[in-house]
mmCIF file with all atom_site columns, C-alpha atoms in Angstrom:
data_model
loop_
_atom_site.group_PDB
_atom_site.id
_atom_site.type_symbol
_atom_site.label_atom_id
_atom_site.label_alt_id
_atom_site.label_comp_id
_atom_site.label_asym_id
_atom_site.label_entity_id
_atom_site.label_seq_id
_atom_site.pdbx_PDB_ins_code
_atom_site.Cartn_x
_atom_site.Cartn_y
_atom_site.Cartn_z
_atom_site.occupancy
_atom_site.B_iso_or_equiv
_atom_site.pdbx_formal_charge
_atom_site.auth_seq_id
_atom_site.auth_comp_id
_atom_site.auth_asym_id
_atom_site.auth_atom_id
_atom_site.pdbx_PDB_model_num
ATOM 1   C CA . MET D 1 1   ? -1.725  11.960  -28.737 1.00 0.00 ? 1   MET D CA 1
ATOM 2   C CA . GLU D 1 2   ? 1.462   10.793  -30.425 1.00 0.00 ? 2   GLU D CA 1
ATOM 3   C CA . VAL D 1 3   ? 2.795   7.421   -29.325 1.00 0.00 ? 3   VAL D CA 1
ATOM 4   C CA . ALA D 1 4   ? 5.971   5.552   -30.183 1.00 0.00 ? 4   ALA D CA 1
ATOM 5   C CA . PHE D 1 5   ? 7.306   2.198   -29.068 1.00 0.00 ? 5   PHE D CA 1
ATOM 6   C CA . LYS D 1 6   ? 10.945  1.284   -29.566 1.00 0.00 ? 6   LYS D CA 1
ATOM 7   C CA . LYS D 1 7   ? 12.336  -2.170  -28.967 1.00 0.00 ? 7   LYS D CA 1
ATOM 8   C CA . ALA D 1 8   ? 15.987  -3.161  -28.687 1.00 0.00 ? 8   ALA D CA 1
ATOM 9   C CA . ILE D 1 9   ? 16.867  -6.832  -28.884 1.00 0.00 ? 9   ILE D CA 1
ATOM 10  C CA . GLY D 1 10  ? 20.297  -6.343  -27.330 1.00 0.00 ? 10  GLY D CA 1
ATOM 11  C CA . LYS D 1 11  ? 22.392  -9.516  -27.216 1.00 0.00 ? 11  LYS D CA 1
ATOM 12  C CA . ARG D 1 12  ? 19.387  -11.821 -27.323 1.00 0.00 ? 12  ARG D CA 1
ATOM 13  C CA . LYS D 1 13  ? 18.670  -14.103 -30.263 1.00 0.00 ? 13  LYS D CA 1
ATOM 14  C CA . LYS D 1 14  ? 15.019  -13.041 -30.471 1.00 0.00 ? 14  LYS D CA 1
ATOM 15  C CA . GLN D 1 15  ? 12.726  -10.219 -29.366 1.00 0.00 ? 15  GLN D CA 1
ATOM 16  C CA . GLU D 1 16  ? 10.808  -11.043 -26.192 1.00 0.00 ? 16  GLU D CA 1
ATOM 17  C CA . ASP D 1 17  ? 8.971   -7.744  -25.669 1.00 0.00 ? 17  ASP D CA 1
ATOM 18  C CA . SER D 1 18  ? 5.347   -7.130  -26.591 1.00 0.00 ? 18  SER D CA 1
ATOM 19  C CA . ASP D 1 19  ? 3.275   -3.959  -26.469 1.00 0.00 ? 19  ASP D CA 1
ATOM 20  C CA . PHE D 1 20  ? -0.199  -2.631  -27.139 1.00 0.00 ? 20  PHE D CA 1
ATOM 21  C CA . GLN D 1 21  ? -1.874  0.769   -27.271 1.00 0.00 ? 21  GLN D CA 1
ATOM 22  C CA . GLY D 1 22  ? -5.647  1.223   -27.322 1.00 0.00 ? 22  GLY D CA 1
ATOM 23  C CA . GLN D 1 23  ? -8.372  3.673   -26.408 1.00 0.00 ? 23  GLN D CA 1
ATOM 24  C CA . ASN D 1 24  ? -11.711 3.676   -24.653 1.00 0.00 ? 24  ASN D CA 1
ATOM 25  C CA . ILE D 1 25  ? -14.028 6.334   -23.241 1.00 0.00 ? 25  ILE D CA 1
ATOM 26  C CA . VAL D 1 26  ? -11.786 6.713   -20.187 1.00 0.00 ? 26  VAL D CA 1
ATOM 27  C CA . GLY D 1 27  ? -8.573  7.508   -22.063 1.00 0.00 ? 27  GLY D CA 1
ATOM 28  C CA . ASP D 1 28  ? -5.532  6.046   -23.775 1.00 0.00 ? 28  ASP D CA 1
ATOM 29  C CA . PHE D 1 29  ? -4.387  2.602   -22.640 1.00 0.00 ? 29  PHE D CA 1
ATOM 30  C CA . PHE D 1 30  ? -0.821  1.278   -22.819 1.00 0.00 ? 30  PHE D CA 1
ATOM 31  C CA . VAL D 1 31  ? 0.725   -2.055  -21.873 1.00 0.00 ? 31  VAL D CA 1
ATOM 32  C CA . VAL D 1 32  ? 4.297   -3.314  -22.261 1.00 0.00 ? 32  VAL D CA 1
ATOM 33  C CA . SER D 1 33  ? 5.392   -6.824  -21.334 1.00 0.00 ? 33  SER D CA 1
ATOM 34  C CA . ASP D 1 34  ? 8.957   -8.133  -21.267 1.00 0.00 ? 34  ASP D CA 1
ATOM 35  C CA . GLY D 1 35  ? 9.397   -11.900 -21.480 1.00 0.00 ? 35  GLY D CA 1
ATOM 36  C CA . MET D 1 36  ? 11.814  -13.463 -19.036 1.00 0.00 ? 36  MET D CA 1
ATOM 37  C CA . GLY D 1 37  ? 14.146  -15.181 -21.471 1.00 0.00 ? 37  GLY D CA 1
ATOM 38  C CA . GLY D 1 38  ? 16.019  -17.102 -18.818 1.00 0.00 ? 38  GLY D CA 1
ATOM 39  C CA . MET D 1 39  ? 12.787  -18.922 -17.976 1.00 0.00 ? 39  MET D CA 1
ATOM 40  C CA . GLY D 1 40  ? 12.057  -19.974 -21.562 1.00 0.00 ? 40  GLY D CA 1
ATOM 41  C CA . HIS D 1 41  ? 9.496   -18.893 -24.130 1.00 0.00 ? 41  HIS D CA 1
ATOM 42  C CA . GLY D 1 42  ? 9.591   -15.257 -23.022 1.00 0.00 ? 42  GLY D CA 1
ATOM 43  C CA . GLU D 1 43  ? 8.255   -14.023 -26.364 1.00 0.00 ? 43  GLU D CA 1
ATOM 44  C CA . ILE D 1 44  ? 5.224   -16.335 -26.124 1.00 0.00 ? 44  ILE D CA 1
ATOM 45  C CA . VAL D 1 45  ? 4.456   -15.333 -22.543 1.00 0.00 ? 45  VAL D CA 1
ATOM 46  C CA . SER D 1 46  ? 4.838   -11.578 -23.112 1.00 0.00 ? 46  SER D CA 1
ATOM 47  C CA . ASN D 1 47  ? 2.555   -11.808 -26.141 1.00 0.00 ? 47  ASN D CA 1
ATOM 48  C CA . CYS D 1 48  ? -0.001  -13.746 -24.072 1.00 0.00 ? 48  CYS D CA 1
ATOM 49  C CA . VAL D 1 49  ? 0.087   -11.048 -21.372 1.00 0.00 ? 49  VAL D CA 1
ATOM 50  C CA . VAL D 1 50  ? -0.461  -8.241  -23.879 1.00 0.00 ? 50  VAL D CA 1
ATOM 51  C CA . LYS D 1 51  ? -3.302  -10.133 -25.599 1.00 0.00 ? 51  LYS D CA 1
ATOM 52  C CA . ALA D 1 52  ? -5.003  -10.705 -22.222 1.00 0.00 ? 52  ALA D CA 1
ATOM 53  C CA . PHE D 1 53  ? -4.829  -6.962  -21.462 1.00 0.00 ? 53  PHE D CA 1
ATOM 54  C CA . GLU D 1 54  ? -6.129  -6.163  -24.947 1.00 0.00 ? 54  GLU D CA 1
ATOM 55  C CA . GLU D 1 55  ? -9.099  -8.496  -24.418 1.00 0.00 ? 55  GLU D CA 1
ATOM 56  C CA . ALA D 1 56  ? -9.734  -7.063  -20.954 1.00 0.00 ? 56  ALA D CA 1
ATOM 57  C CA . LEU D 1 57  ? -9.884  -3.595  -22.504 1.00 0.00 ? 57  LEU D CA 1
ATOM 58  C CA . LYS D 1 58  ? -12.752 -4.802  -24.696 1.00 0.00 ? 58  LYS D CA 1
ATOM 59  C CA . LEU D 1 59  ? -14.608 -6.556  -21.873 1.00 0.00 ? 59  LEU D CA 1
ATOM 60  C CA . PHE D 1 60  ? -14.109 -4.579  -18.671 1.00 0.00 ? 60  PHE D CA 1
ATOM 61  C CA . SER D 1 61  ? -12.684 -1.123  -19.280 1.00 0.00 ? 61  SER D CA 1
ATOM 62  C CA . ASN D 1 62  ? -15.989 0.762   -19.392 1.00 0.00 ? 62  ASN D CA 1
ATOM 63  C CA . LYS D 1 63  ? -17.549 -1.200  -16.522 1.00 0.00 ? 63  LYS D CA 1
ATOM 64  C CA . LEU D 1 64  ? -14.951 -0.880  -13.766 1.00 0.00 ? 64  LEU D CA 1
ATOM 65  C CA . PRO D 1 65  ? -12.991 1.938   -12.097 1.00 0.00 ? 65  PRO D CA 1
ATOM 66  C CA . ILE D 1 66  ? -9.474  2.197   -13.544 1.00 0.00 ? 66  ILE D CA 1
ATOM 67  C CA . LYS D 1 67  ? -7.716  0.564   -10.589 1.00 0.00 ? 67  LYS D CA 1
ATOM 68  C CA . GLU D 1 68  ? -10.117 -2.390  -10.593 1.00 0.00 ? 68  GLU D CA 1
ATOM 69  C CA . PHE D 1 69  ? -9.877  -2.706  -14.370 1.00 0.00 ? 69  PHE D CA 1
ATOM 70  C CA . LEU D 1 70  ? -6.077  -2.911  -14.227 1.00 0.00 ? 70  LEU D CA 1
ATOM 71  C CA . GLN D 1 71  ? -6.266  -5.469  -11.404 1.00 0.00 ? 71  GLN D CA 1
ATOM 72  C CA . GLU D 1 72  ? -8.783  -7.583  -13.334 1.00 0.00 ? 72  GLU D CA 1
ATOM 73  C CA . ALA D 1 73  ? -6.692  -7.368  -16.503 1.00 0.00 ? 73  ALA D CA 1
ATOM 74  C CA . LEU D 1 74  ? -3.617  -8.523  -14.568 1.00 0.00 ? 74  LEU D CA 1
ATOM 75  C CA . LEU D 1 75  ? -5.535  -11.441 -13.062 1.00 0.00 ? 75  LEU D CA 1
ATOM 76  C CA . GLN D 1 76  ? -6.761  -12.453 -16.520 1.00 0.00 ? 76  GLN D CA 1
ATOM 77  C CA . ALA D 1 77  ? -3.213  -12.216 -17.914 1.00 0.00 ? 77  ALA D CA 1
ATOM 78  C CA . ASN D 1 78  ? -1.887  -14.376 -15.079 1.00 0.00 ? 78  ASN D CA 1
ATOM 79  C CA . LYS D 1 79  ? -4.629  -16.939 -15.716 1.00 0.00 ? 79  LYS D CA 1
ATOM 80  C CA . GLN D 1 80  ? -3.761  -17.103 -19.426 1.00 0.00 ? 80  GLN D CA 1
ATOM 81  C CA . VAL D 1 81  ? -0.021  -17.487 -18.707 1.00 0.00 ? 81  VAL D CA 1
ATOM 82  C CA . ARG D 1 82  ? -0.764  -20.371 -16.327 1.00 0.00 ? 82  ARG D CA 1
ATOM 83  C CA . ILE D 1 83  ? -2.898  -22.052 -19.004 1.00 0.00 ? 83  ILE D CA 1
ATOM 84  C CA . LEU D 1 84  ? 0.037   -21.783 -21.442 1.00 0.00 ? 84  LEU D CA 1
ATOM 85  C CA . ASP D 1 85  ? 2.191   -23.681 -18.943 1.00 0.00 ? 85  ASP D CA 1
ATOM 86  C CA . THR D 1 86  ? 5.461   -22.904 -20.735 1.00 0.00 ? 86  THR D CA 1
ATOM 87  C CA . GLY D 1 87  ? 7.460   -22.496 -17.541 1.00 0.00 ? 87  GLY D CA 1
ATOM 88  C CA . GLY D 1 88  ? 8.161   -18.927 -18.658 1.00 0.00 ? 88  GLY D CA 1
ATOM 89  C CA . GLY D 1 89  ? 7.277   -15.578 -17.200 1.00 0.00 ? 89  GLY D CA 1
ATOM 90  C CA . ALA D 1 90  ? 7.044   -11.909 -18.077 1.00 0.00 ? 90  ALA D CA 1
ATOM 91  C CA . THR D 1 91  ? 6.968   -8.518  -16.466 1.00 0.00 ? 91  THR D CA 1
ATOM 92  C CA . VAL D 1 92  ? 4.182   -6.089  -17.293 1.00 0.00 ? 92  VAL D CA 1
ATOM 93  C CA . VAL D 1 93  ? 3.605   -2.348  -17.043 1.00 0.00 ? 93  VAL D CA 1
ATOM 94  C CA . ALA D 1 94  ? 0.177   -0.930  -17.880 1.00 0.00 ? 94  ALA D CA 1
ATOM 95  C CA . CYS D 1 95  ? -1.460  2.456   -17.554 1.00 0.00 ? 95  CYS D CA 1
ATOM 96  C CA . ILE D 1 96  ? -4.431  4.514   -18.627 1.00 0.00 ? 96  ILE D CA 1
ATOM 97  C CA . ILE D 1 97  ? -3.881  8.189   -19.385 1.00 0.00 ? 97  ILE D CA 1
ATOM 98  C CA . LYS D 1 98  ? -7.045  10.196  -18.818 1.00 0.00 ? 98  LYS D CA 1
ATOM 99  C CA . GLU D 1 99  ? -6.105  13.708  -19.937 1.00 0.00 ? 99  GLU D CA 1
ATOM 100 C CA . SER D 1 100 ? -2.459  14.573  -20.376 1.00 0.00 ? 100 SER D CA 1
ATOM 101 C CA . PHE D 1 101 ? 0.874   13.090  -19.487 1.00 0.00 ? 101 PHE D CA 1
ATOM 102 C CA . LYS D 1 102 ? 4.500   13.712  -20.353 1.00 0.00 ? 102 LYS D CA 1
ATOM 103 C CA . LEU D 1 103 ? 7.264   11.157  -20.032 1.00 0.00 ? 103 LEU D CA 1
ATOM 104 C CA . ASP D 1 104 ? 10.701  12.116  -21.267 1.00 0.00 ? 104 ASP D CA 1
ATOM 105 C CA . LYS D 1 105 ? 12.531  8.887   -20.530 1.00 0.00 ? 105 LYS D CA 1
ATOM 106 C CA . CYS D 1 106 ? 11.595  5.454   -19.306 1.00 0.00 ? 106 CYS D CA 1
ATOM 107 C CA . GLY D 1 107 ? 13.875  2.495   -18.574 1.00 0.00 ? 107 GLY D CA 1
#
């Protein structure tokens, strides 16, 4: 599978998006997090979210059904963001592709 991530900083002073792609026996895993710059420290929070999902992939992905894995990963990410206590936030989109998938345009 070919994968590409493209980031555009726009009018911001710094990049606040983070992403990760990994694999396990279930399929290909993708996560993208966009820091909420207006809340402060968006780049730190989005990176924390992605790292939490990456760690969850190592710990839970082969032990739980996909839906439960994604829920657990999100809970872990939320826990880590709260520990950071930066006052910032981030959005997150995550998916696991089991066989095939085509996406022509997103966002």
